Amino acid sequence: MTMSTAYSPVPPRQGVAASCLVLPQGHWPDLLSFLRQRFAHVADAWAHRLAAGQVWNDAGEPLAPAAPYRPGLRIWYFREVAHEMPVPFDIAILYRDERLLVVDKPHFLACVPGGRHVRETVLTRLRSQPGLEQVSPIHRLDRETAGVMVFCVDAASRGAYQRLFEQRSVQKEYEAIAPWRPDLSLPRLHRSRLAEVPGEFVMQEVAGEPNSETLISLLAQRGSWARYRLQPATGKKHQLRAHLAALGIGIAHDPWYPVFRHDKAADDFSQPLALLARSIAFTDPIDGSQRHFVSQRELAWPAVPA
């Protein structure tokens, strides 16, 4: 099992925390033999890490390639992504106090390290700044989505803020630009059951009891495009993107909905997904104050017909 955790025997590097791997039950002559077999596609990377003393045990001691294999041992290392694409957009700080840090996330920047994104993430950039080494996200946005994102600076308060999202005690408002459907009656409360497409990254609407709900309103119309207000009552993966796609108004420049476009697999920074987390509001669980944070970003109307 691979994981990241608040505890680490080695300090972060440029805002990136070490990852942890718990060795499973089994028999291998040494640690390198296991890693070469388990991660055959990056076997050379593990050999290099071990030879360079870049794999550690819980005591922070480097492990040698010939170290004996011990089931249950936790080993620590830093993930590396070759040729990680720089994201040429900055994070704007909307608010900061002793407990919260609120940012205006740009499009294309992942929230946390994962997959092919390690350094080019909001969390990594924030943690590389003095005083923010332990900052943690309270919720997440899709990598392609821009807008308001809340982080916790004070570890002791993190759980209270996270429970707000778990209990749906947060009012979230998004904006999207998508095709205009004159026959679609708005405002509209769209409820459906969303489920992952087997073997795919995307969601789809299926028969059954609804598990997702979004209030959709019209903000403006320009030719064949419209700007919509989206107010989700639930937080299913890709909920807003899947809901609009199901209504026949897939969000402009969406590489995944209504169908995955292979030509959009690589980022095109000139065509960001037209989806913005406009605002977040909640009652602060620590002091009872009313919190309301609003993105300063604006979605650009598409230059081509819908």
Short mmCIF file of C-alpha atoms in Angstrom, two decimals:
data_model
loop_
_atom_site.label_atom_id
_atom_site.label_comp_id
_atom_site.label_asym_id
_atom_site.label_seq_id
_atom_site.Cartn_x
_atom_site.Cartn_y
_atom_site.Cartn_z
CA MET A 1 0.00 0.00 0.00
CA THR A 2 1.35 3.44 -0.95
CA MET A 3 0.30 6.50 1.02
CA SER A 4 1.29 9.94 2.23
CA THR A 5 0.94 10.80 5.89
CA ALA A 6 1.48 13.69 8.29
CA TYR A 7 4.34 11.74 9.92
CA SER A 8 7.56 11.36 7.98
CA PRO A 9 11.13 10.65 9.12
CA VAL A 10 12.45 12.93 6.36
CA PRO A 11 11.49 16.57 5.78
CA PRO A 12 9.59 17.71 2.66
CA ARG A 13 11.50 18.74 -0.45
CA GLN A 14 10.39 21.95 -2.10
CA GLY A 15 6.91 21.49 -0.67
CA VAL A 16 6.64 17.79 -1.60
CA ALA A 17 6.14 15.35 1.28
CA ALA A 18 7.70 11.90 1.23
CA SER A 19 5.48 8.97 0.28
CA CYS A 20 5.23 5.80 2.33
CA LEU A 21 5.03 2.18 1.15
CA VAL A 22 4.12 -0.64 3.56
CA LEU A 23 5.80 -3.86 2.43
CA PRO A 24 3.25 -6.70 1.99
CA GLN A 25 3.55 -10.30 3.09
CA GLY A 26 5.83 -12.33 0.84
CA HIS A 27 9.34 -13.65 0.31
CA TRP A 28 12.03 -11.85 -1.66
CA PRO A 29 15.80 -12.13 -1.25
CA ASP A 30 16.18 -8.41 -0.67
CA LEU A 31 14.33 -5.09 -0.87
CA LEU A 32 15.47 -4.24 -4.41
CA SER A 33 14.24 -7.58 -5.76
CA PHE A 34 10.76 -6.85 -4.43
CA LEU A 35 10.69 -3.32 -5.80
CA ARG A 36 11.92 -4.43 -9.22
CA GLN A 37 9.16 -7.04 -9.43
CA ARG A 38 6.36 -4.93 -7.93
CA PHE A 39 7.19 -1.82 -9.98
CA ALA A 40 8.72 -3.31 -13.10
CA HIS A 41 7.83 -0.25 -15.19
CA VAL A 42 10.08 1.95 -13.00
CA ALA A 43 12.57 -0.66 -11.81
CA ASP A 44 15.55 1.49 -12.71
CA ALA A 45 14.18 4.40 -10.69
CA TRP A 46 14.03 2.27 -7.55
CA ALA A 47 17.56 0.96 -8.12
CA HIS A 48 18.76 4.56 -8.45
CA ARG A 49 16.90 5.69 -5.29
CA LEU A 50 18.37 2.90 -3.19
CA ALA A 51 21.90 3.35 -4.54
CA ALA A 52 21.69 7.08 -3.78
CA GLY A 53 20.43 6.52 -0.24
CA GLN A 54 17.02 8.00 -1.12
CA VAL A 55 14.84 5.30 0.49
CA TRP A 56 14.45 5.42 4.27
CA ASN A 57 12.97 3.40 7.13
CA ASP A 58 10.84 4.86 9.95
CA ALA A 59 13.99 5.96 11.77
CA GLY A 60 15.09 8.01 8.78
CA GLU A 61 17.96 5.63 8.01
CA PRO A 62 18.80 5.02 4.31
CA LEU A 63 18.12 1.48 3.10
CA ALA A 64 20.63 -0.30 0.88
CA PRO A 65 19.66 -2.29 -2.26
CA ALA A 66 20.65 -5.51 -0.48
CA ALA A 67 18.63 -4.69 2.65
CA PRO A 68 16.65 -7.78 3.72
CA TYR A 69 12.98 -7.86 2.80
CA ARG A 70 10.80 -7.44 5.92
CA PRO A 71 6.99 -7.64 5.53
CA GLY A 72 5.25 -4.79 7.33
CA LEU A 73 8.24 -2.46 7.10
CA ARG A 74 7.37 1.10 6.10
CA ILE A 75 9.74 2.62 3.58
CA TRP A 76 9.81 6.30 2.63
CA TYR A 77 10.75 7.90 -0.68
CA PHE A 78 10.03 10.88 -2.89
CA ARG A 79 7.88 10.37 -5.97
CA GLU A 80 9.38 11.63 -9.19
CA VAL A 81 7.65 12.41 -12.47
CA ALA A 82 9.86 12.73 -15.53
CA HIS A 83 9.19 15.77 -17.71
CA GLU A 84 6.37 17.17 -15.56
CA MET A 85 4.65 19.93 -17.55
CA PRO A 86 4.91 23.35 -15.87
CA VAL A 87 1.56 25.11 -15.38
CA PRO A 88 2.07 28.79 -16.30
CA PHE A 89 -0.59 30.20 -13.97
CA ASP A 90 -0.30 31.62 -10.46
CA ILE A 91 -2.32 30.92 -7.32
CA ALA A 92 -4.03 34.01 -5.93
CA ILE A 93 -4.48 34.31 -2.15
CA LEU A 94 -8.00 35.48 -1.27
CA TYR A 95 -7.80 35.28 2.54
CA ARG A 96 -5.56 34.11 5.37
CA ASP A 97 -5.82 34.02 9.15
CA GLU A 98 -4.50 31.77 11.93
CA ARG A 99 -6.72 28.86 10.84
CA LEU A 100 -7.69 29.25 7.19
CA LEU A 101 -6.01 29.96 3.88
CA VAL A 102 -8.32 30.54 0.90
CA VAL A 103 -6.92 30.56 -2.63
CA ASP A 104 -8.20 31.29 -6.12
CA LYS A 105 -6.99 28.17 -7.96
CA PRO A 106 -6.11 28.49 -11.65
CA HIS A 107 -7.21 26.03 -14.31
CA PHE A 108 -4.92 23.04 -15.04
CA LEU A 109 -3.27 22.97 -11.61
CA ALA A 110 -3.97 19.80 -9.62
CA CYS A 111 -4.97 20.22 -5.97
CA VAL A 112 -2.62 17.62 -4.49
CA PRO A 113 0.20 15.40 -5.80
CA GLY A 114 -0.91 12.30 -7.66
CA GLY A 115 -0.37 10.49 -10.93
CA ARG A 116 1.69 12.59 -13.34
CA HIS A 117 1.44 15.71 -11.16
CA VAL A 118 3.80 16.10 -8.20
CA ARG A 119 5.36 19.55 -8.15
CA GLU A 120 2.76 21.29 -10.31
CA THR A 121 0.01 21.20 -7.68
CA VAL A 122 -1.61 23.76 -5.41
CA LEU A 123 -0.52 21.93 -2.25
CA THR A 124 3.11 21.64 -3.32
CA ARG A 125 3.33 25.31 -4.26
CA LEU A 126 1.77 26.39 -0.97
CA ARG A 127 3.91 24.11 1.19
CA SER A 128 7.06 25.49 -0.41
CA GLN A 129 6.26 28.89 1.17
CA PRO A 130 7.54 29.77 4.68
CA GLY A 131 4.96 29.12 7.37
CA LEU A 132 2.78 26.90 5.18
CA GLU A 133 4.72 23.64 5.45
CA GLN A 134 1.79 21.87 7.17
CA VAL A 135 -1.13 23.45 5.27
CA SER A 136 -3.79 20.91 4.19
CA PRO A 137 -6.79 21.08 1.84
CA ILE A 138 -10.28 21.00 3.37
CA HIS A 139 -11.84 19.95 0.04
CA ARG A 140 -10.74 19.53 -3.57
CA LEU A 141 -11.51 20.71 -7.07
CA ASP A 142 -10.93 18.90 -10.35
CA ARG A 143 -7.58 19.78 -11.87
CA GLU A 144 -9.34 21.40 -14.83
CA THR A 145 -11.60 23.54 -12.61
CA ALA A 146 -10.60 27.00 -11.35
CA GLY A 147 -11.85 28.98 -8.37
CA VAL A 148 -12.21 29.10 -4.60
CA MET A 149 -10.43 26.43 -2.60
CA VAL A 150 -10.11 26.35 1.21
CA PHE A 151 -7.05 25.11 3.13
CA CYS A 152 -6.45 24.74 6.85
CA VAL A 153 -3.30 26.20 8.41
CA ASP A 154 -3.97 24.96 11.94
CA ALA A 155 -3.85 21.16 12.21
CA ALA A 156 -5.95 21.15 15.39
CA SER A 157 -8.84 22.84 13.56
CA ARG A 158 -8.73 20.74 10.39
CA GLY A 159 -11.25 18.12 11.45
CA ALA A 160 -13.92 20.67 12.35
CA TYR A 161 -13.72 22.28 8.89
CA GLN A 162 -13.64 18.95 7.09
CA ARG A 163 -16.82 17.89 8.87
CA LEU A 164 -18.61 20.90 7.39
CA PHE A 165 -18.10 19.45 3.92
CA GLU A 166 -18.91 15.91 5.02
CA GLN A 167 -22.18 17.12 6.56
CA ARG A 168 -23.06 19.31 3.54
CA SER A 169 -23.04 22.43 5.68
CA VAL A 170 -21.24 24.45 3.01
CA GLN A 171 -22.95 26.53 0.33
CA LYS A 172 -21.05 26.20 -2.95
CA GLU A 173 -21.75 28.12 -6.12
CA TYR A 174 -20.16 27.48 -9.52
CA GLU A 175 -20.38 29.10 -12.92
CA ALA A 176 -20.09 27.32 -16.27
CA ILE A 177 -20.29 28.27 -19.91
CA ALA A 178 -22.05 25.70 -22.05
CA PRO A 179 -24.37 25.59 -25.08
CA TRP A 180 -27.67 27.45 -24.85
CA ARG A 181 -30.78 25.26 -24.94
CA PRO A 182 -33.87 27.46 -25.39
CA ASP A 183 -36.13 24.48 -24.73
CA LEU A 184 -34.57 23.82 -21.30
CA SER A 185 -36.71 25.28 -18.53
CA LEU A 186 -34.59 27.12 -15.96
CA PRO A 187 -34.02 27.31 -13.07
CA ARG A 188 -34.00 23.54 -12.86
CA LEU A 189 -33.25 21.13 -10.03
CA HIS A 190 -31.44 18.24 -11.67
CA ARG A 191 -31.31 15.01 -9.65
CA SER A 192 -29.87 11.72 -10.86
CA ARG A 193 -27.87 8.68 -9.86
CA LEU A 194 -24.22 8.96 -10.87
CA ALA A 195 -21.89 5.98 -11.09
CA GLU A 196 -18.41 5.44 -12.48
CA VAL A 197 -18.16 3.98 -15.94
CA PRO A 198 -16.45 0.59 -15.40
CA GLY A 199 -12.78 0.81 -16.27
CA GLU A 200 -13.02 4.52 -17.10
CA PHE A 201 -12.27 7.82 -15.37
CA VAL A 202 -15.69 9.34 -16.03
CA MET A 203 -19.14 9.21 -14.44
CA GLN A 204 -22.50 8.48 -16.03
CA GLU A 205 -26.14 8.71 -15.08
CA VAL A 206 -27.72 5.34 -14.34
CA ALA A 207 -31.10 4.08 -13.20
CA GLY A 208 -31.81 4.10 -9.48
CA GLU A 209 -32.30 6.35 -6.48
CA PRO A 210 -30.69 9.77 -7.10
CA ASN A 211 -27.44 10.38 -5.27
CA SER A 212 -26.60 13.76 -6.81
CA GLU A 213 -28.43 17.07 -6.99
CA THR A 214 -27.65 20.39 -8.70
CA LEU A 215 -29.72 23.57 -9.01
CA ILE A 216 -29.07 25.05 -12.47
CA SER A 217 -29.92 28.69 -13.29
CA LEU A 218 -29.29 30.97 -16.24
CA LEU A 219 -26.99 33.96 -15.70
CA ALA A 220 -26.49 35.23 -19.25
CA GLN A 221 -26.81 34.23 -22.89
CA ARG A 222 -24.55 35.14 -25.78
CA GLY A 223 -25.49 33.65 -29.15
CA SER A 224 -25.39 29.88 -28.97
CA TRP A 225 -23.65 29.93 -25.56
CA ALA A 226 -24.96 30.55 -22.05
CA ARG A 227 -23.42 31.15 -18.65
CA TYR A 228 -25.03 29.07 -15.93
CA ARG A 229 -25.07 29.22 -12.14
CA LEU A 230 -24.63 25.76 -10.62
CA GLN A 231 -25.43 25.11 -6.96
CA PRO A 232 -24.65 21.51 -6.00
CA ALA A 233 -26.27 20.03 -2.92
CA THR A 234 -24.06 16.94 -3.17
CA GLY A 235 -20.43 16.43 -4.11
CA LYS A 236 -20.13 13.45 -6.42
CA LYS A 237 -17.07 13.10 -8.61
CA HIS A 238 -17.46 15.22 -11.78
CA GLN A 239 -21.05 15.94 -10.75
CA LEU A 240 -21.47 19.28 -12.53
CA ARG A 241 -19.73 18.14 -15.68
CA ALA A 242 -21.77 14.92 -15.83
CA HIS A 243 -25.08 16.69 -15.12
CA LEU A 244 -24.67 19.27 -17.87
CA ALA A 245 -23.45 16.65 -20.32
CA ALA A 246 -26.53 14.54 -19.56
CA LEU A 247 -28.70 17.55 -20.39
CA GLY A 248 -26.99 17.91 -23.77
CA ILE A 249 -25.07 21.03 -22.77
CA GLY A 250 -21.56 19.79 -22.02
CA ILE A 251 -19.28 22.48 -20.60
CA ALA A 252 -17.09 24.30 -23.12
CA HIS A 253 -13.61 22.78 -23.61
CA ASP A 254 -14.35 19.73 -21.45
CA PRO A 255 -11.94 16.97 -22.56
CA TRP A 256 -13.97 14.24 -20.81
CA TYR A 257 -17.68 15.03 -21.28
CA PRO A 258 -19.91 14.25 -23.03
CA VAL A 259 -17.29 11.93 -24.58
CA PHE A 260 -13.58 11.58 -24.01
CA ARG A 261 -11.68 13.35 -26.77
CA HIS A 262 -8.30 11.74 -27.28
CA ASP A 263 -7.01 14.87 -29.03
CA LYS A 264 -7.46 16.70 -25.70
CA ALA A 265 -5.38 14.26 -23.66
CA ALA A 266 -2.57 16.84 -23.55
CA ASP A 267 -3.29 20.20 -21.92
CA ASP A 268 -4.15 23.10 -24.20
CA PHE A 269 -3.65 26.13 -21.97
CA SER A 270 -5.53 28.31 -24.46
CA GLN A 271 -8.77 26.37 -23.89
CA PRO A 272 -9.44 25.94 -20.15
CA LEU A 273 -12.53 24.12 -19.00
CA ALA A 274 -15.25 26.78 -18.68
CA LEU A 275 -16.04 25.84 -15.07
CA LEU A 276 -15.37 28.10 -12.08
CA ALA A 277 -15.92 27.54 -8.37
CA ARG A 278 -17.31 31.06 -7.85
CA SER A 279 -17.93 31.07 -4.09
CA ILE A 280 -18.01 29.15 -0.83
CA ALA A 281 -19.95 30.15 2.30
CA PHE A 282 -20.32 28.52 5.73
CA THR A 283 -20.63 29.19 9.43
CA ASP A 284 -17.22 28.86 11.03
CA PRO A 285 -17.30 25.86 13.41
CA ILE A 286 -14.68 27.44 15.69
CA ASP A 287 -15.96 30.97 16.32
CA GLY A 288 -19.43 31.01 14.71
CA SER A 289 -18.56 33.77 12.23
CA GLN A 290 -20.06 33.82 8.73
CA ARG A 291 -17.44 32.97 6.11
CA HIS A 292 -17.95 33.90 2.45
CA PHE A 293 -15.18 33.72 -0.14
CA VAL A 294 -15.57 34.72 -3.80
CA SER A 295 -13.33 34.01 -6.78
CA GLN A 296 -12.00 37.01 -8.67
CA ARG A 297 -11.54 35.03 -11.89
CA GLU A 298 -13.82 35.32 -14.91
CA LEU A 299 -14.72 32.73 -17.52
CA ALA A 300 -14.06 33.71 -21.12
CA TRP A 301 -16.83 33.25 -23.66
CA PRO A 302 -15.82 30.70 -26.34
CA ALA A 303 -14.83 32.21 -29.67
CA VAL A 304 -16.39 29.39 -31.72
CA PRO A 305 -20.08 28.46 -32.17
CA ALA A 306 -21.59 25.81 -29.92
#
